[in-house]
Coordinates of C-alpha atoms (C1' of nucleotides) and ligand atoms in Angstrom, one line a residue:
Chain A
M1 CA 0.1 0.0 0.0
P2 CA 2.3 2.7 -1.3
L3 CA 1.2 6.3 -1.1
Y4 CA 0.4 7.7 -4.4
T5 CA 1.2 10.8 -6.4
T6 CA 0.0 12.2 -9.6
D7 CA 2.7 10.4 -11.3
S8 CA 2.8 7.2 -9.8
L9 CA -0.9 7.1 -10.4
K10 CA -0.4 7.5 -14.0
A11 CA 2.4 5.0 -14.1
E12 CA 0.5 2.3 -12.7
L13 CA -2.7 3.0 -14.9
N14 CA -0.7 3.2 -18.0
E15 CA 1.2 -0.1 -17.2
K16 CA -2.4 -1.7 -17.6
G17 CA -3.3 0.3 -20.9
W18 CA -5.4 2.6 -18.7
R19 CA -5.3 6.4 -18.7
L20 CA -4.8 9.2 -16.1
T21 CA -7.8 11.5 -16.4
P22 CA -8.4 14.8 -14.8
Q23 CA -11.3 13.3 -13.1
R24 CA -9.2 10.3 -11.4
E25 CA -6.6 12.9 -10.4
T26 CA -9.1 15.1 -8.8
I27 CA -10.8 12.4 -6.9
L28 CA -7.0 10.9 -5.7
K29 CA -6.4 14.4 -4.5
I30 CA -9.6 14.7 -2.7
F31 CA -9.0 11.7 -0.9
Q32 CA -5.4 12.6 -0.2
N33 CA -6.5 15.7 1.5
L34 CA -9.2 14.5 3.5
P35 CA -8.9 14.8 7.1
E36 CA -8.3 11.5 9.0
G37 CA -11.4 10.2 10.4
N38 CA -13.4 11.3 7.4
H39 CA -15.1 8.8 4.9
L40 CA -16.9 9.6 1.8
S41 CA -19.8 7.9 0.1
A42 CA -20.4 8.3 -3.6
E43 CA -22.9 11.1 -3.1
D44 CA -20.6 12.6 -0.5
L45 CA -17.9 13.0 -3.0
F46 CA -20.2 14.2 -5.7
D47 CA -21.4 17.2 -3.3
L48 CA -18.0 17.5 -2.2
L49 CA -16.8 18.2 -5.6
E50 CA -19.7 20.2 -6.5
S51 CA -19.2 22.3 -3.6
Q52 CA -15.7 23.1 -4.8
G53 CA -16.7 24.0 -8.6
E54 CA -15.5 20.7 -10.0
Q55 CA -18.2 18.7 -12.0
I56 CA -17.8 14.9 -12.3
S57 CA -20.8 12.8 -12.9
L58 CA -22.0 10.2 -10.5
S59 CA -21.3 7.4 -13.1
T60 CA -17.5 8.1 -13.1
I61 CA -17.3 8.7 -9.4
Y62 CA -18.8 5.0 -9.1
R63 CA -16.3 3.6 -11.6
T64 CA -13.5 5.6 -10.2
L65 CA -14.3 4.6 -6.6
K66 CA -14.6 0.9 -7.7
L67 CA -11.3 1.0 -9.8
M68 CA -9.0 2.5 -7.0
A69 CA -10.4 0.2 -4.2
R70 CA -9.6 -2.7 -6.7
M71 CA -6.1 -1.0 -7.1
G72 CA -5.6 -1.1 -3.3
I73 CA -5.5 3.0 -3.4
L74 CA -8.8 3.5 -1.5
R75 CA -10.3 1.3 1.2
E76 CA -14.2 0.5 0.8
L77 CA -15.6 0.4 4.2
E78 CA -19.2 -0.7 5.3
L79 CA -19.7 1.8 8.0
A80 CA -23.8 2.4 7.3
E81 CA -26.5 0.6 5.9
G82 CA -27.2 0.6 2.3
H83 CA -24.1 2.5 1.0
K84 CA -20.5 2.2 1.1
H85 CA -17.7 4.6 2.4
Y86 CA -14.2 5.4 1.1
E87 CA -11.1 6.7 2.5
I88 CA -7.2 6.6 1.3
N89 CA -5.4 3.3 2.2
Q90 CA -2.7 4.3 4.1
P91 CA 0.3 2.1 5.0
Y92 CA 1.9 1.6 8.5
P93 CA 1.9 3.5 11.0
Y94 CA -1.2 5.1 9.7
H95 CA -3.2 2.0 8.6
H96 CA -6.3 1.7 11.1
H97 CA -9.3 -0.1 11.8
H98 CA -13.0 0.8 12.7
L99 CA -15.2 0.2 15.8
I100 CA -18.9 1.1 14.5
C101 CA -22.1 1.3 16.8
V102 CA -24.6 -0.9 14.6
R103 CA -27.5 1.7 16.1
C104 CA -26.2 5.1 15.3
N105 CA -23.4 4.3 13.1
K106 CA -20.8 6.3 15.3
T107 CA -17.6 5.3 14.2
I108 CA -14.3 5.3 16.3
E109 CA -10.8 4.8 14.6
F110 CA -8.0 2.6 16.3
K111 CA -4.7 1.2 15.3
S112 CA -3.5 -2.1 15.9
D113 CA 0.3 -3.3 14.5
A114 CA -0.7 -6.8 15.5
V115 CA -3.7 -7.1 13.6
L116 CA -2.0 -5.3 10.4
K117 CA 0.8 -8.1 10.9
V118 CA -1.9 -10.8 10.9
G119 CA -3.4 -9.5 7.7
T120 CA 0.1 -9.1 6.0
K121 CA 1.2 -12.9 7.0
T122 CA -2.1 -14.3 6.4
S123 CA -2.2 -13.0 2.7
Q124 CA 1.4 -13.7 2.2
K125 CA 1.1 -17.5 3.4
E126 CA -1.8 -18.1 0.8
G127 CA 0.0 -16.3 -1.9
Y128 CA -2.6 -13.5 -2.3
H129 CA -1.6 -10.1 -3.1
L130 CA -2.9 -7.9 -0.3
L131 CA -5.0 -5.0 -1.1
D132 CA -6.7 -4.0 2.3
C133 CA -6.7 -5.3 5.7
Q134 CA -9.4 -4.0 7.9
L135 CA -10.8 -5.0 11.3
T136 CA -14.4 -4.2 11.7
I137 CA -15.9 -4.5 15.0
H138 CA -19.8 -4.1 15.2
A139 CA -20.9 -3.1 18.7
V140 CA -23.5 -1.1 20.6
C141 CA -22.0 2.3 21.7
P142 CA -22.7 3.4 25.5
T143 CA -25.6 5.8 24.3
C144 CA -27.3 3.4 22.4
Q145 CA -27.1 0.8 25.2
R146 CA -29.0 3.2 27.2
S147 CA -31.7 4.0 24.9
L148 CA -34.6 2.1 24.7
L149 CA -35.5 2.3 21.3
P150 CA -36.3 -0.9 19.5
L151 CA -33.6 -3.0 17.5
Chain B
M1 CA -21.3 -14.1 21.4
P2 CA -23.1 -17.0 23.4
L3 CA -24.4 -20.2 21.6
Y4 CA -28.1 -20.0 21.2
T5 CA -30.6 -22.8 21.9
T6 CA -34.3 -22.2 21.0
D7 CA -35.2 -21.6 24.7
S8 CA -32.2 -18.9 24.9
L9 CA -33.4 -17.3 21.8
K10 CA -36.8 -17.2 23.0
A11 CA -35.9 -15.6 26.4
E12 CA -33.7 -13.1 24.8
L13 CA -36.7 -12.1 22.6
N14 CA -39.3 -12.0 25.2
E15 CA -37.1 -9.8 27.2
K16 CA -37.5 -7.4 24.8
G17 CA -41.2 -7.7 23.9
W18 CA -40.4 -9.5 20.9
R19 CA -41.8 -13.2 19.9
L20 CA -40.2 -16.4 19.1
T21 CA -41.8 -17.3 16.0
P22 CA -41.6 -20.8 13.8
Q23 CA -39.9 -18.8 11.2
R24 CA -37.1 -17.5 13.6
E25 CA -36.5 -20.8 15.2
T26 CA -36.2 -22.5 11.7
I27 CA -33.6 -19.8 10.4
L28 CA -31.4 -20.3 13.5
K29 CA -31.6 -23.9 13.0
I30 CA -30.5 -23.6 9.5
F31 CA -27.4 -21.5 10.4
Q32 CA -26.5 -23.8 13.3
N33 CA -26.4 -26.7 11.3
L34 CA -24.4 -25.0 8.2
P35 CA -21.1 -26.4 7.8
E36 CA -18.5 -24.2 8.7
G37 CA -17.1 -22.3 5.7
N38 CA -20.8 -21.9 4.1
H39 CA -22.1 -18.4 3.7
L40 CA -25.8 -17.8 2.9
S41 CA -27.1 -14.7 1.3
A42 CA -31.0 -14.0 1.7
E43 CA -31.6 -15.7 -1.5
D44 CA -29.6 -18.6 -0.8
L45 CA -31.3 -19.0 2.5
F46 CA -35.0 -18.6 0.9
D47 CA -33.8 -21.4 -1.8
L48 CA -32.3 -23.8 0.9
L49 CA -35.6 -23.6 2.9
E50 CA -37.8 -24.0 -0.3
S51 CA -35.8 -27.1 -0.9
Q52 CA -36.3 -28.5 2.6
G53 CA -40.3 -27.9 2.0
E54 CA -40.3 -24.9 4.3
Q55 CA -41.6 -21.9 3.1
I56 CA -40.6 -18.4 4.5
S57 CA -41.2 -15.0 2.6
L58 CA -38.3 -13.1 1.3
S59 CA -39.5 -10.1 3.5
T60 CA -39.4 -12.2 6.7
I61 CA -35.9 -13.6 5.8
Y62 CA -34.6 -10.1 5.4
R63 CA -35.9 -8.9 8.6
T64 CA -34.7 -11.9 10.4
L65 CA -31.3 -11.6 9.2
K66 CA -31.4 -8.1 10.3
L67 CA -32.8 -9.0 13.5
M68 CA -30.1 -11.6 14.2
A69 CA -27.3 -9.7 13.2
R70 CA -28.2 -6.8 15.3
M71 CA -28.5 -9.3 18.5
G72 CA -25.0 -10.6 17.8
I73 CA -26.5 -14.1 16.7
L74 CA -25.2 -13.9 13.1
R75 CA -22.5 -12.2 11.5
E76 CA -23.0 -10.1 8.4
L77 CA -20.5 -10.3 5.9
E78 CA -19.4 -8.6 2.6
L79 CA -18.0 -11.7 0.8
A80 CA -19.4 -10.4 -2.8
E81 CA -20.6 -7.2 -4.5
G82 CA -24.1 -6.4 -4.3
H83 CA -25.4 -8.4 -1.3
K84 CA -24.6 -9.7 2.0
H85 CA -23.9 -13.2 3.3
Y86 CA -24.5 -14.5 6.7
E87 CA -23.2 -17.2 9.2
I88 CA -23.6 -17.9 12.5
N89 CA -21.6 -15.9 15.1
Q90 CA -19.4 -18.4 17.0
P91 CA -17.6 -17.5 20.2
Y92 CA -13.7 -18.3 20.5
P93 CA -12.1 -20.8 19.7
Y94 CA -14.4 -21.2 16.5
H95 CA -14.4 -17.4 15.8
H96 CA -12.8 -16.8 12.5
H97 CA -11.9 -14.4 9.7
H98 CA -11.9 -14.0 6.0
L99 CA -9.6 -13.6 3.4
I100 CA -11.4 -12.6 0.1
C101 CA -10.1 -12.3 -3.5
V102 CA -11.7 -9.2 -4.9
R103 CA -11.8 -10.7 -8.7
C104 CA -13.4 -14.1 -8.1
N105 CA -14.7 -13.9 -4.3
K106 CA -12.7 -17.0 -3.4
T107 CA -12.8 -16.9 0.4
I108 CA -10.2 -18.6 2.8
E109 CA -11.2 -18.7 6.5
F110 CA -8.7 -18.3 9.2
K111 CA -8.5 -17.8 12.9
S112 CA -6.7 -15.4 15.1
D113 CA -6.5 -15.4 18.9
A114 CA -4.5 -11.9 18.7
V115 CA -7.3 -10.3 16.4
L116 CA -10.2 -11.4 18.7
K117 CA -8.6 -10.2 21.7
V118 CA -7.5 -6.6 19.9
G119 CA -11.6 -6.6 19.0
T120 CA -12.5 -7.3 22.6
K121 CA -10.2 -5.2 24.4
T122 CA -10.9 -2.4 21.8
S123 CA -14.7 -2.4 22.4
Q124 CA -14.4 -2.9 26.3
K125 CA -11.9 0.1 26.6
E126 CA -14.7 2.3 24.9
G127 CA -17.6 1.0 26.7
Y128 CA -19.2 -0.8 23.6
H129 CA -21.2 -3.9 23.7
L130 CA -19.4 -6.2 21.5
L131 CA -21.4 -7.9 18.7
D132 CA -19.1 -9.0 16.3
C133 CA -15.5 -8.6 15.3
Q134 CA -14.3 -9.8 11.9
L135 CA -10.7 -9.1 10.0
T136 CA -11.7 -8.9 6.4
I137 CA -8.6 -9.0 3.9
H138 CA -9.2 -7.9 0.4
A139 CA -6.7 -9.3 -1.8
V140 CA -6.1 -11.0 -5.2
C141 CA -5.7 -14.7 -5.3
P142 CA -2.8 -16.5 -7.0
T143 CA -4.8 -17.8 -10.0
C144 CA -6.4 -14.1 -10.6
Q145 CA -2.9 -12.6 -10.4
R146 CA -1.9 -14.9 -13.4
S147 CA -5.2 -14.0 -15.4
L148 CA -4.9 -11.0 -17.7
L149 CA -8.6 -9.9 -17.3
P150 CA -9.3 -6.5 -16.7
L151 CA -9.7 -4.9 -13.3
Chain C
dT1 C1' -0.1 15.3 -35.2
dC2 C1' -2.8 11.3 -35.5
dA3 C1' -5.2 7.0 -35.2
dG4 C1' -7.1 3.8 -31.8
dG5 C1' -9.2 2.7 -28.0
dA6 C1' -10.3 4.0 -23.1
dT7 C1' -13.2 7.3 -20.5
dT8 C1' -16.8 10.3 -19.7
dG9 C1' -21.5 11.9 -19.1
dT10 C1' -26.6 11.3 -19.7
dG11 C1' -30.2 8.6 -19.4
dT12 C1' -32.0 4.2 -18.4
dA13 C1' -32.1 -0.2 -16.2
dT14 C1' -31.1 -3.4 -12.4
dC15 C1' -32.0 -5.4 -8.3
dC16 C1' -31.1 -5.8 -3.6
dT17 C1' -33.4 -4.4 0.5
dT18 C1' -37.4 -2.0 2.7
dC19 C1' -42.0 -0.5 3.1
dT20 C1' -47.1 -0.9 3.3
dC21 C1' -51.0 -2.9 5.6
dA22 C1' -54.4 -6.3 6.2
dA23 C1' -54.2 -10.9 8.3
dT24 C1' -52.1 -14.0 11.6
dA25 C1' -50.6 -15.9 15.6
dA26 C1' -47.3 -15.1 19.9
dA27 C1' -47.6 -13.8 25.0
dG28 C1' -49.2 -13.1 29.3
dG29 C1' -53.1 -12.4 32.4
dC30 C1' -57.1 -14.3 34.0
Chain D
dG1 C1' -57.7 -23.0 28.1
dC2 C1' -59.5 -18.4 26.5
dC3 C1' -59.2 -13.8 25.4
dT4 C1' -56.6 -9.4 24.7
dT5 C1' -53.0 -7.0 23.0
dT6 C1' -49.8 -6.4 19.7
dA7 C1' -45.7 -8.1 17.3
dT8 C1' -45.0 -10.7 13.3
dT9 C1' -45.7 -12.3 8.8
dG10 C1' -46.8 -12.5 3.7
dA11 C1' -47.5 -10.3 -0.8
dG12 C1' -47.2 -6.5 -3.4
dA13 C1' -44.9 -2.1 -4.3
dA14 C1' -41.6 1.1 -3.6
dG15 C1' -37.0 2.9 -2.8
dG16 C1' -32.5 3.8 -3.7
dA17 C1' -27.4 2.5 -4.4
dT18 C1' -24.9 0.9 -8.2
dA19 C1' -24.5 -0.7 -13.1
dC20 C1' -25.2 -0.2 -17.8
dA21 C1' -25.5 1.5 -23.0
dC22 C1' -23.8 4.1 -26.2
dA23 C1' -22.4 8.3 -28.7
dA24 C1' -19.2 12.0 -27.7
dT25 C1' -14.6 12.9 -25.9
dC26 C1' -9.9 12.9 -25.1
dC27 C1' -5.6 10.3 -23.2
dT28 C1' -1.5 7.8 -25.1
dG29 C1' 2.2 6.5 -27.7
dA30 C1' 3.7 6.2 -32.1
Ligands
MN1 MN1 -11.2 5.6 8.6
MN2 MN1 -17.0 -17.9 7.7
ZN3 ZN1 -24.7 4.2 19.1
ZN4 ZN1 -9.4 -14.8 -7.5

DNA sequence: TCAGGATTGTGTATCCTTCTCAATAAAGGC
DNA sequence: GCCTTTATTGAGAAGGATACACAATCCTGA
């Protein structure tokens, strides 16, 4: 999971016969400059771009998010029901995991060298090329434990 | 993450003013008897029940899967694009994780006391009530690394 | 500069999941 | 057991995130 620059992104795309487009470059930059702890859905990204004057179609956004996740540049997260969230995939020691309340979706990030090591070794042992390794803890936060709401 | 019986399921449901129905009991038994390594989607479960002469509506299946996941009885897994898979949520030492090829969805299960410990301690430390803790490794399997297919 | 082919944008299609609501049937008190 | 309350079910319709089709665009390498 290297850190990507415009150049290294172009290089990796071209190597496979693909192309670096302004849209892809823009989207990469958005995620690179996103403060840690922020996670964007496709719509979030669309709105964020619009608010910055950039205009990228939803189709392209969906295609780019999936492409970059498949390349290991972005991580695809299941932080809420019904839609995915994305964040930049950072290497050690910035790599982190998520503790999620299944009721209110409050999310806490935490790091663990031990878990990253397990992920690295397991994929290595099986001959898999590692893209992303994420520990997801589903739980009920203190606030929601007290609430009497159903489910 | 205790092991559930019909009685303990009924007790936990009733405690919250909910009810044990034949449908819920049937679905729990399906997952309890599912061989390790098997994961069912909603449709899989619907078809499996039908093949056994049982008839439970898709609506009820979706509701029950979500309910049991929220209770910590089932684990909700993202093993493929577009739909979720479920399996029984087993405690130590049966608890396990998944290594998934993002190209062909081939899945390998593996165990890790270290990861389970991180999950337990992290949720404890934050005061969260733990439901499920799963390390998901996204990677490319040896076969798909060799293939020249796009993406 | 140019040709070839990957990529984009728009509109449309797909399909997993949730919703609505009348009918049914658990739970608990008697 | 019987009854009341109300959670749950089933059938169909609706919703909504994501994928698709295709003509127009524009990267890339020669
Ligand atoms: Mn994060
Ligand atoms: Mn499994
Ligand atoms: Zn919460
Ligand atoms: Zn594969």
